[in-house]
mmCIF file of C-alpha atoms in Angstrom:
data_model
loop_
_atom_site.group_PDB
_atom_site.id
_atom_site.type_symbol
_atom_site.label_atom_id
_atom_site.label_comp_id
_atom_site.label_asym_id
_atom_site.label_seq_id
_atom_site.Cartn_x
_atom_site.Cartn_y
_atom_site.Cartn_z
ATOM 1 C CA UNK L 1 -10.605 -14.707 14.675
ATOM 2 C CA UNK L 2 -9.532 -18.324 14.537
ATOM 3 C CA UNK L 3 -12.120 -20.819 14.790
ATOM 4 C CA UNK L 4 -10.450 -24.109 14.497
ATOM 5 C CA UNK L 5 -11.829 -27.497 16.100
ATOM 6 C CA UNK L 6 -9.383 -30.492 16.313
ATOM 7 C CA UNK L 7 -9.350 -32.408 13.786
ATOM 8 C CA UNK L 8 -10.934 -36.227 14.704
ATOM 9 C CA UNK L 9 -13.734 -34.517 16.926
ATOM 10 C CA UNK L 10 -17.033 -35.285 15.312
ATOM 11 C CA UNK L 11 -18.622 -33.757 12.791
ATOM 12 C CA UNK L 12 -20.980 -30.372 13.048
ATOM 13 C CA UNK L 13 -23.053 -28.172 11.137
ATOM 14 C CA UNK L 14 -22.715 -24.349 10.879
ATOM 15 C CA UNK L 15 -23.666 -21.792 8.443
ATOM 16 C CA UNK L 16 -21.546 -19.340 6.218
ATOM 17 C CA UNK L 17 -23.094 -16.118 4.841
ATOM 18 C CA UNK L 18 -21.685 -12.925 3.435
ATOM 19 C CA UNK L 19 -22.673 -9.144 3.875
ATOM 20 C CA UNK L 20 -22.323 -6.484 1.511
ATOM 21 C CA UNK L 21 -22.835 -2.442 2.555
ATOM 22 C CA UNK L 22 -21.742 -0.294 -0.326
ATOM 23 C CA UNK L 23 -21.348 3.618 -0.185
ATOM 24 C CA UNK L 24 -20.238 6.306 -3.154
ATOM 25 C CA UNK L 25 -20.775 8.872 -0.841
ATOM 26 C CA UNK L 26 -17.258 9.690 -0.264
ATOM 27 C CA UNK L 27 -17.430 10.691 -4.335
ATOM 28 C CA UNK L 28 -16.334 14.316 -4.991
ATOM 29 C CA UNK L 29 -14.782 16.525 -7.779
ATOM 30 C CA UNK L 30 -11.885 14.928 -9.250
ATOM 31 C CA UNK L 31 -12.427 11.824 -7.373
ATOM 32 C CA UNK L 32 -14.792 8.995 -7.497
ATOM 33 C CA UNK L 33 -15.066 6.359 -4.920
ATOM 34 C CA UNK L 34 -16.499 3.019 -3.889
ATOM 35 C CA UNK L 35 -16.305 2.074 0.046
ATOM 36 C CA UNK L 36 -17.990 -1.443 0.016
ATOM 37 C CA UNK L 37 -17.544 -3.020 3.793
ATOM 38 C CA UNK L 38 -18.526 -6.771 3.667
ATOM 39 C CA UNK L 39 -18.436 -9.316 6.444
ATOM 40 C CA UNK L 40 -18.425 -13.241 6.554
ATOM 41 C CA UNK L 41 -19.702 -14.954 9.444
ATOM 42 C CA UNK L 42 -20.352 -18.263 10.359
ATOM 43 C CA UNK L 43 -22.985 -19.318 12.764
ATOM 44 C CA UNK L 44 -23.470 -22.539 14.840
ATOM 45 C CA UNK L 45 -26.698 -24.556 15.659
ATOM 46 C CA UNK L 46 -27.675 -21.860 18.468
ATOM 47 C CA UNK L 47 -27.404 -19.102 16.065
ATOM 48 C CA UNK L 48 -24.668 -17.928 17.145
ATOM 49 C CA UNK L 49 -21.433 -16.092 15.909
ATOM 50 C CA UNK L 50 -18.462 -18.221 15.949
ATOM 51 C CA UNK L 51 -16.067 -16.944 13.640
ATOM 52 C CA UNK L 52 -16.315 -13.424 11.994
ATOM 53 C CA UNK L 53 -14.127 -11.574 9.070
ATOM 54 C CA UNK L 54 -14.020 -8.075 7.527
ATOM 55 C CA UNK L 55 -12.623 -5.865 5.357
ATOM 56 C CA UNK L 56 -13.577 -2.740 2.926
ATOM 57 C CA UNK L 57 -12.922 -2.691 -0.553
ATOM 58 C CA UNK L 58 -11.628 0.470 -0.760
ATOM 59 C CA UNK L 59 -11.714 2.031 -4.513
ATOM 60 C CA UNK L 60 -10.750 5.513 -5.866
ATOM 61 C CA UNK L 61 -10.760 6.756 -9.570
ATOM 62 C CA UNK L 62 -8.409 9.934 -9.541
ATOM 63 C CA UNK L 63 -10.977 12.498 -12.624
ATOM 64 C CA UNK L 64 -8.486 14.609 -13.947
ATOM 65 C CA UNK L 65 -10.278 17.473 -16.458
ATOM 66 C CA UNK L 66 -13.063 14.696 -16.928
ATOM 67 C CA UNK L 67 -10.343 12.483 -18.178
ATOM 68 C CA UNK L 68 -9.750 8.665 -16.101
ATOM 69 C CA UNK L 69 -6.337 7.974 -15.887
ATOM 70 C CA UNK L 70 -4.423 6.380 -18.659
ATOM 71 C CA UNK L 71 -2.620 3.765 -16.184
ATOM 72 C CA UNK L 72 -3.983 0.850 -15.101
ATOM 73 C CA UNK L 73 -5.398 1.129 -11.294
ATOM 74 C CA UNK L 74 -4.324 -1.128 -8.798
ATOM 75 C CA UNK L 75 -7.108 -1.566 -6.373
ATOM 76 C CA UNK L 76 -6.323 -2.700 -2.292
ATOM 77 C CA UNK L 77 -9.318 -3.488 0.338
ATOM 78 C CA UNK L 78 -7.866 -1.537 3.306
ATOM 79 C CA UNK L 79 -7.284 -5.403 5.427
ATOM 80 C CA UNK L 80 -4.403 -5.655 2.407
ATOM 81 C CA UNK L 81 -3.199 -2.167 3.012
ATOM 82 C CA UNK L 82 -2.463 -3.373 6.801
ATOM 83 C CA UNK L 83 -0.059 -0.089 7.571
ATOM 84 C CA UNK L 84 -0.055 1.459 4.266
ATOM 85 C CA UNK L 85 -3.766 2.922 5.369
ATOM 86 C CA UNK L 86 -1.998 5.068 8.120
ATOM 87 C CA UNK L 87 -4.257 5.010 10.632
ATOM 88 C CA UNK L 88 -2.082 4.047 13.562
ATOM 89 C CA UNK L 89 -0.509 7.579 14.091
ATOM 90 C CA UNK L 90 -3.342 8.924 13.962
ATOM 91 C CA UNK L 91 -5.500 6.376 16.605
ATOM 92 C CA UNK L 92 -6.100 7.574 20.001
ATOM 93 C CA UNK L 93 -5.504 3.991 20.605
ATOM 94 C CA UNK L 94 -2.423 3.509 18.576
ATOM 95 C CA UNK L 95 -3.803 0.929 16.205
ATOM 96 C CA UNK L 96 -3.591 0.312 12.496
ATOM 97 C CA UNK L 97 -7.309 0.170 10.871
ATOM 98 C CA UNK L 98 -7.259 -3.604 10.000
ATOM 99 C CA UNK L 99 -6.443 -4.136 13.964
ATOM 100 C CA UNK L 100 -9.432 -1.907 15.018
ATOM 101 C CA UNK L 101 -11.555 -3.958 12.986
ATOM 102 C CA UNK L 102 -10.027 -7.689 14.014
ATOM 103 C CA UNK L 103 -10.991 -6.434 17.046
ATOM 104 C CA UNK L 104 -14.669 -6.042 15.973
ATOM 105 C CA UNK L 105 -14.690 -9.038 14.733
ATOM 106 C CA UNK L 106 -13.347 -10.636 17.993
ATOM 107 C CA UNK L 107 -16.145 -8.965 19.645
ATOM 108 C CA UNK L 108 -18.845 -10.201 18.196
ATOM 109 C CA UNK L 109 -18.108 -13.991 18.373
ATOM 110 C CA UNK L 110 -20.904 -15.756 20.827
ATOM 111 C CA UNK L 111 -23.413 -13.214 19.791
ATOM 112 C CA UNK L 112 -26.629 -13.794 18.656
ATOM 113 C CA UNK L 113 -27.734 -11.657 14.590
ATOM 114 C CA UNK L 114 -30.277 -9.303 16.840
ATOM 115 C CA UNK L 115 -27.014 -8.763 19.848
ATOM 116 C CA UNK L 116 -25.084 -7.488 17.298
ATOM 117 C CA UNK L 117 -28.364 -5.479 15.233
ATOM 118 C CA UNK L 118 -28.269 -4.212 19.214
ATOM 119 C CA UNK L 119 -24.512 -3.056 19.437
ATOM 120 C CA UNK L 120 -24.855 0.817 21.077
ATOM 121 C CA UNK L 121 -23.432 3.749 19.407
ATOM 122 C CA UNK L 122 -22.918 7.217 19.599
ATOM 123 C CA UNK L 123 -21.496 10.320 17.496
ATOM 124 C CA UNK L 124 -18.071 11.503 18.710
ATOM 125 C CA UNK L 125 -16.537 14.474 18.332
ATOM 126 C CA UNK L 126 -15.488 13.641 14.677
ATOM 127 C CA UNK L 127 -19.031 12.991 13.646
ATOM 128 C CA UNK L 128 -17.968 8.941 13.504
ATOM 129 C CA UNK L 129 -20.638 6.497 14.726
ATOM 130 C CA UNK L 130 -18.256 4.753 17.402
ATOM 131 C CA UNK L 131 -19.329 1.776 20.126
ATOM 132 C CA UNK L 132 -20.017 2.886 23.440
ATOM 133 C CA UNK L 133 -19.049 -0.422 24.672
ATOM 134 C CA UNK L 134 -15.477 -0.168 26.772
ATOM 135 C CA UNK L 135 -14.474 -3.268 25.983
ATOM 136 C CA UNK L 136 -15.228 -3.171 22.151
ATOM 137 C CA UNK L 137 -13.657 0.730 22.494
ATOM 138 C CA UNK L 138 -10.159 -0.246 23.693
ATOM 139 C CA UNK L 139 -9.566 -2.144 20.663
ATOM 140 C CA UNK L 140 -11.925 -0.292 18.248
ATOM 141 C CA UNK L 141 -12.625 3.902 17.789
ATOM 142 C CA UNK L 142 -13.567 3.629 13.963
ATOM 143 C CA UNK L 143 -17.215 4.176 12.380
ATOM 144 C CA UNK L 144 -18.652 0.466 13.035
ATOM 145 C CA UNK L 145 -22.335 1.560 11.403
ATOM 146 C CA UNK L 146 -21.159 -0.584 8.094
ATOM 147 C CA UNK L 147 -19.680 -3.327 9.954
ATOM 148 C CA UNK L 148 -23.287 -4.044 12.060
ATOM 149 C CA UNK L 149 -24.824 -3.652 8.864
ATOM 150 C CA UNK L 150 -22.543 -5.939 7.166
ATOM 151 C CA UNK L 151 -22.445 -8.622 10.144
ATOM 152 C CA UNK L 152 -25.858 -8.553 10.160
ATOM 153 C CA UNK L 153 -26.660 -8.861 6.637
ATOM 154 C CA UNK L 154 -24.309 -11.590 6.633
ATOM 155 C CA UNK L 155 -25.819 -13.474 9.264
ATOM 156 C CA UNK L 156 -29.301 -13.632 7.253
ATOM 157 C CA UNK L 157 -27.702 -14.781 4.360
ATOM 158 C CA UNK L 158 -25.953 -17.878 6.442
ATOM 159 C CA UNK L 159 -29.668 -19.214 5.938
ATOM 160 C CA UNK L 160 -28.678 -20.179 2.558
ATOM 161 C CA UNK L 161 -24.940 -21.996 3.057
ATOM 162 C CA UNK L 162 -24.560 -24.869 5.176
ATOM 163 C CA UNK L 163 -21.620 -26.936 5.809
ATOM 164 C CA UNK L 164 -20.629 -29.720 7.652
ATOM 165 C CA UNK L 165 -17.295 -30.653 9.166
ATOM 166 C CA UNK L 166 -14.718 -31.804 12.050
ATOM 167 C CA UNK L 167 -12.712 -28.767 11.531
ATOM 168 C CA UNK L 168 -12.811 -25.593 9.041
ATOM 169 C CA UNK L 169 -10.974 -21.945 8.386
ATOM 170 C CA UNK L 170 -12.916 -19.065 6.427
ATOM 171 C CA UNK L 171 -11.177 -16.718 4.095
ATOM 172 C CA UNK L 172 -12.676 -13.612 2.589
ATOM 173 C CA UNK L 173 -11.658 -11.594 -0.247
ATOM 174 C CA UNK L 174 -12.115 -8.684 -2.839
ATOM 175 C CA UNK L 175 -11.108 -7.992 -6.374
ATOM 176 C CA UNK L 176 -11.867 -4.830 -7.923
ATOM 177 C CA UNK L 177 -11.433 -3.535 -11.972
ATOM 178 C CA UNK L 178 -11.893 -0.548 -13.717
ATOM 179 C CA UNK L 179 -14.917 -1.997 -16.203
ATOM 180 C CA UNK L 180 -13.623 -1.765 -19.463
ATOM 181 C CA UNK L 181 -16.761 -0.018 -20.570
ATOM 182 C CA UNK L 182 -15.789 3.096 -18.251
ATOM 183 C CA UNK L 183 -15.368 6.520 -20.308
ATOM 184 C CA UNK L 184 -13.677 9.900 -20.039
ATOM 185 C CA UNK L 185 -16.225 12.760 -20.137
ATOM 186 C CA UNK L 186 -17.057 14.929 -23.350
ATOM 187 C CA UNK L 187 -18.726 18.348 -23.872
ATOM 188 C CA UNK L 188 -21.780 16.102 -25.085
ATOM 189 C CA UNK L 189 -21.424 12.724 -22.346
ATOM 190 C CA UNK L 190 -21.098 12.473 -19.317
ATOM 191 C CA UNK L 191 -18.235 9.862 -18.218
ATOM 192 C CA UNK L 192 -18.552 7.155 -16.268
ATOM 193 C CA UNK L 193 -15.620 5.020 -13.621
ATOM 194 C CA UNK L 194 -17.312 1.669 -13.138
ATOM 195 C CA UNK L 195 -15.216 0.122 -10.040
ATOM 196 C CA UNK L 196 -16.892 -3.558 -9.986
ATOM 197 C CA UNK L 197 -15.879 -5.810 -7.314
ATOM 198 C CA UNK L 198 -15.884 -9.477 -7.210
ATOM 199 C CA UNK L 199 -16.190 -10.920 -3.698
ATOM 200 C CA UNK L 200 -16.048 -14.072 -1.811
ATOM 201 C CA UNK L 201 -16.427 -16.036 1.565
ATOM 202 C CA UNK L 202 -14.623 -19.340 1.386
ATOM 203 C CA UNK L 203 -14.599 -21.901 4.204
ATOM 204 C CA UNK L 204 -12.258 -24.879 3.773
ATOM 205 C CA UNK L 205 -11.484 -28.361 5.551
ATOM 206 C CA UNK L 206 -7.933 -29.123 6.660
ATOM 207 C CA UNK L 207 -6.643 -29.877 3.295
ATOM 208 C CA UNK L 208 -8.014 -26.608 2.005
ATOM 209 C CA UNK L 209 -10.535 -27.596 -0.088
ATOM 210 C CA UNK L 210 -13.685 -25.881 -0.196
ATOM 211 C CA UNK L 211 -16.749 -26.386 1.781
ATOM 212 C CA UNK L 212 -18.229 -23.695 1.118
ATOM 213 C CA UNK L 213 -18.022 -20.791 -1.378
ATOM 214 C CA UNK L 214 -19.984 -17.730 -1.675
ATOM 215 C CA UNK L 215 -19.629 -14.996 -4.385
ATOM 216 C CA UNK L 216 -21.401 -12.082 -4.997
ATOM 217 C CA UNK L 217 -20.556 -8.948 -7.018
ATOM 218 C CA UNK L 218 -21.285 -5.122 -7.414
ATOM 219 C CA UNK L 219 -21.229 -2.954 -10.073
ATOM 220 C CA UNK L 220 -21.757 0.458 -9.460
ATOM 221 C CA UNK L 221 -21.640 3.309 -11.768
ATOM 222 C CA UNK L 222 -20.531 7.264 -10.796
ATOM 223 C CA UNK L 223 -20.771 9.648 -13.888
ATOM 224 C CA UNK L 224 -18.940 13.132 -14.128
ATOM 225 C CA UNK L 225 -18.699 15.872 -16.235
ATOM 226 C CA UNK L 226 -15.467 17.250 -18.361
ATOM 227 C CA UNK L 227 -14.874 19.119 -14.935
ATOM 228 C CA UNK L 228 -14.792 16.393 -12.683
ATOM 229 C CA UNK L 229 -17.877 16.895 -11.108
ATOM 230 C CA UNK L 230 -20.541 13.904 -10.005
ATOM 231 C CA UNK L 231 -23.415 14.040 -11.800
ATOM 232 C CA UNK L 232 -24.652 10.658 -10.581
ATOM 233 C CA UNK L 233 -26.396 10.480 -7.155
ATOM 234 C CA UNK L 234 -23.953 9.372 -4.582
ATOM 235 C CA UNK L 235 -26.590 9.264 -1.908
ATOM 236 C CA UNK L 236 -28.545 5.917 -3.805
ATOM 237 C CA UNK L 237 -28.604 2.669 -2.945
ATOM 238 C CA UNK L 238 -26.065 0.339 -4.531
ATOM 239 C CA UNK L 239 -27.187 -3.319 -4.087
ATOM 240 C CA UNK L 240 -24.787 -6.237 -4.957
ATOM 241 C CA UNK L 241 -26.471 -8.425 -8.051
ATOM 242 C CA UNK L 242 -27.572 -11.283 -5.626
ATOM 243 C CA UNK L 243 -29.615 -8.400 -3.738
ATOM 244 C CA UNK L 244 -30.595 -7.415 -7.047
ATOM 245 C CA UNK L 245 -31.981 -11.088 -8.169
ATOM 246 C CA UNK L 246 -34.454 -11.032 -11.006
ATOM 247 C CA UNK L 247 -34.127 -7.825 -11.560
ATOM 248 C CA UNK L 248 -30.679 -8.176 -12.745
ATOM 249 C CA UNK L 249 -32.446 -8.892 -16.327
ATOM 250 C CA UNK L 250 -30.021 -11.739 -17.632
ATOM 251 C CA UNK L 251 -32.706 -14.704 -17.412
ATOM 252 C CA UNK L 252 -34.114 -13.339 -20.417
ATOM 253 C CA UNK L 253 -30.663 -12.699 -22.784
ATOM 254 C CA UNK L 254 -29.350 -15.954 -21.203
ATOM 255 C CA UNK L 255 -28.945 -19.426 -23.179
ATOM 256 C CA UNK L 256 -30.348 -21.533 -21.017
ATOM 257 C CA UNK L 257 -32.562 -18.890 -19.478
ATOM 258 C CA UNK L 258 -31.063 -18.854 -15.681
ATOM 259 C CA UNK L 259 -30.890 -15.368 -14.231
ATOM 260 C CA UNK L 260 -27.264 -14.245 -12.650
ATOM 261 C CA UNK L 261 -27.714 -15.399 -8.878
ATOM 262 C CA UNK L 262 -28.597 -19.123 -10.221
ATOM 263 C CA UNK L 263 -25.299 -19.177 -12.462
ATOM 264 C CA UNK L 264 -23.094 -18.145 -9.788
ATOM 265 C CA UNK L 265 -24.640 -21.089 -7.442
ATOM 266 C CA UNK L 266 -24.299 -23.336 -10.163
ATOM 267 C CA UNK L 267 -20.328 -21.875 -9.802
ATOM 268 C CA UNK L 268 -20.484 -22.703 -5.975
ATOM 269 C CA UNK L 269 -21.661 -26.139 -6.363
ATOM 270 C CA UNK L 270 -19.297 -26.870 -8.924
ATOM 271 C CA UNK L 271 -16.313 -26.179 -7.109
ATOM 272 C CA UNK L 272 -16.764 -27.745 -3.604
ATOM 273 C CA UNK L 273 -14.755 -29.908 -2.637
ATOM 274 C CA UNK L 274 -11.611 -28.371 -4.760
ATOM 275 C CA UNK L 275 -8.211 -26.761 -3.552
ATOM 276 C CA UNK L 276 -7.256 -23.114 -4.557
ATOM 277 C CA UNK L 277 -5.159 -24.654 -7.614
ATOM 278 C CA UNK L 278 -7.829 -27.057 -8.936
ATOM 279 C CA UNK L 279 -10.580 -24.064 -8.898
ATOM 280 C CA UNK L 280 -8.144 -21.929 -10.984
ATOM 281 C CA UNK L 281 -7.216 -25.060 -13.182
ATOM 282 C CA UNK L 282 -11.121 -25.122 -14.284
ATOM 283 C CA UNK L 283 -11.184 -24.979 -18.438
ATOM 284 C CA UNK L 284 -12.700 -22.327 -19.868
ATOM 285 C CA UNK L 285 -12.889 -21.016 -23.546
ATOM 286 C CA UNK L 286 -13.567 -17.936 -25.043
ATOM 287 C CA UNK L 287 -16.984 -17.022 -26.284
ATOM 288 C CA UNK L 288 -18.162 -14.997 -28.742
ATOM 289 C CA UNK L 289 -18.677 -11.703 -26.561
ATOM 290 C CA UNK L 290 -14.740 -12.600 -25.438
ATOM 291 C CA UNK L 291 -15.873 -13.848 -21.813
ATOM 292 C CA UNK L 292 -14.039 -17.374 -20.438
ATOM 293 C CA UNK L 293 -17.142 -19.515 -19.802
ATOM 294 C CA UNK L 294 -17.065 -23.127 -18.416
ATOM 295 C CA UNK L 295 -15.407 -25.438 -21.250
ATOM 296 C CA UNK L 296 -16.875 -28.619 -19.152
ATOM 297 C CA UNK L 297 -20.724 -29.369 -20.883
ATOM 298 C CA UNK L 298 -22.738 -30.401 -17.662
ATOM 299 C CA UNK L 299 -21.265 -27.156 -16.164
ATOM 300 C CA UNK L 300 -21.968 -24.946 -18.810
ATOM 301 C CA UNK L 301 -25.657 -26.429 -18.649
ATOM 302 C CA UNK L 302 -25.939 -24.070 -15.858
ATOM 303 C CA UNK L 303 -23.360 -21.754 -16.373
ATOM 304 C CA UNK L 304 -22.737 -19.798 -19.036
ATOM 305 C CA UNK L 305 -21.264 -16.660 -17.464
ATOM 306 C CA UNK L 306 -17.774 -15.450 -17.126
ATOM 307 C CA UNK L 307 -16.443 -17.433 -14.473
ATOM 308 C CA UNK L 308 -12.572 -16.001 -14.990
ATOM 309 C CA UNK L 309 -13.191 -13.201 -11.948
ATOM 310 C CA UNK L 310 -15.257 -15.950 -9.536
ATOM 311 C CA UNK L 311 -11.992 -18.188 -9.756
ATOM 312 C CA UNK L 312 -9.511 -15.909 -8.727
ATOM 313 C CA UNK L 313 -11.010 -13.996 -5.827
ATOM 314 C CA UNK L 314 -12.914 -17.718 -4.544
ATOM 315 C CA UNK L 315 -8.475 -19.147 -4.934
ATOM 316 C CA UNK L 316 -7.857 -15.843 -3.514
ATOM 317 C CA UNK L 317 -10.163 -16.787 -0.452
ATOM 318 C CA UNK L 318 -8.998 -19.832 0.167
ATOM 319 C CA UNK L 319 -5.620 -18.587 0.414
ATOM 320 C CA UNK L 320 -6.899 -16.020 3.156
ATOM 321 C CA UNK L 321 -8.087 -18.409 5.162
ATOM 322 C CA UNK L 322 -7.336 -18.798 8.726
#
């Protein structure tokens, strides 16, 4: 969905907010996996929907005899898989997975957080929690439980980011790394393939520069044994670390004694008003635990995290947006 008004119209005030559902239910012997659907709306004075975006970071870890692979992975969200997921042929309605959920998108514009927290549903044959809505059905047969959740989650987080402008776009994006701290299995450890993902909603003014910018992150962990198995529970809850807010612990290890959520803000401020180059171009140097960290003193006041990961998937944003 484009929302796009002309440029020399006056000025008004929306709100961004992202949405976050995460699931490692789809985790089994020899595989473990991290579906995180997230969402980025933006919302007008009436509380309404006027521009919508989504996507799932799709991440699998191939356990082979309780060893992780020796390659690097390369990680896609299934929006940047466009006909690579291969749904298309396999559609009643003959379309590719990152159409079926455009069209969700589309569908929701105009409503209100509790009209889409409303959207009807029923099981299908498959077992898939599908709309019962025609309209929404003709462009859109895929499980949409995660996307209400994630619409609507993102919709009560626009409380938080407000912008104000003559015209805007809004990009969203994911990132996703095998954590370096992941391990193969032993006879006496478990191992453990921590997929974290870095993600951002971005809206930008006509010379792409940002507006807004909202980050957030999750770090799950799945454990197996030497046979592949999941030992963890793949039925928990995985919140993202703003969910998690205090209890993310890092106020108390941290420098200037800010917990995670009020770095990354400090991160948002920072860079508003910057292009997709410029937020990359941001100094950093390397501190003693090996992390880049703001080189800039007034922005490390407030900031002392790695910021490396929030400046390529925020650039990464930016250039999504449309």
């Amino acid at each position: 969905v484009v929302y796009l008004v002309s440029f020399g119209s006056a000025e008004k005030t929306y709100n961004l907010g992202i949405g976050v559902v995460v699931s490692v239910a789809p985790s089994k012997t020899g595989v473990a996996q991290v579906d995180a659907t997230f969402a980025a709306v933006v919302l007008d004075k009436n509380d309404k929907i006027v521009d919508c975006k989504l996507d799932v970071a799709h991440n699998k870890c191939t356990i082979t005899d309780g060893m992780l692979p020796t390659e690097p992975l390369s990680f896609k969200t299934k929006g940047e898989m466009k006909e690579e997921y291969g749904m298309k042929e396999h559609s009643s309605i003959n379309k590719e997975w990152c159409e079926q959920a455009e069209a969700f998108a589309e569908f929701v514009v105009g409503m209100t957080p509790t009209e889409v927290a409303g959207i009807t549903t029923t099981v299908n044959d498959s077992g898939l929690i599908v709309a019962t809505n025609e309209t929404l059905l003709a462009g859109c047969t895929i499980e949409i439980s995660d996307f209400i959740k994630a619409v609507t989650k993102a919709c009560e987080d626009a409380k938080n980011h407000t912008f104000t402008t003559s015209e805007y776009k809004v990009g969203i994006a994911a990132n996703t790394t095998l954590d370096p701290s992941s391990s193969s299995a032993t006879e006496e450890t478990d191992g453990s393939a921590k997929m974290y993902t870095n993600f951002s909603a971005t809206a930008v003014d006509k010379d792409r520069r940002v507006l807004v910018a909202i980050i957030d992150v999750i770090q799950p962990k799945i454990t197996f044994n030497t046979a592949g198995e999941i030992t963890s529970d793949t039925t928990a809850e995985v919140l993202t670390n703003r969910e998690r807010g205090d209890d993310y612990g890092m106020k108390d290890a941290s420098s200037i004694k800010k917990e995670w959520y009020e770095q990354v803000v400090a991160f948002e401020n920072y860079i508003k008003g910057k292009t997709a180059t410029e937020v990359l171009s941001i100094t950093t140097t390397v501190n003693d635990a090996g992390n880049k960290v703001p080189a800039n003193e007034t922005f490390a006041a407030s900031c002392t995290i790695s910021i490396s990961e929030f400046q390529a998937v925020v650039a990464k944003a930016i250039g999504n947006a449309k």
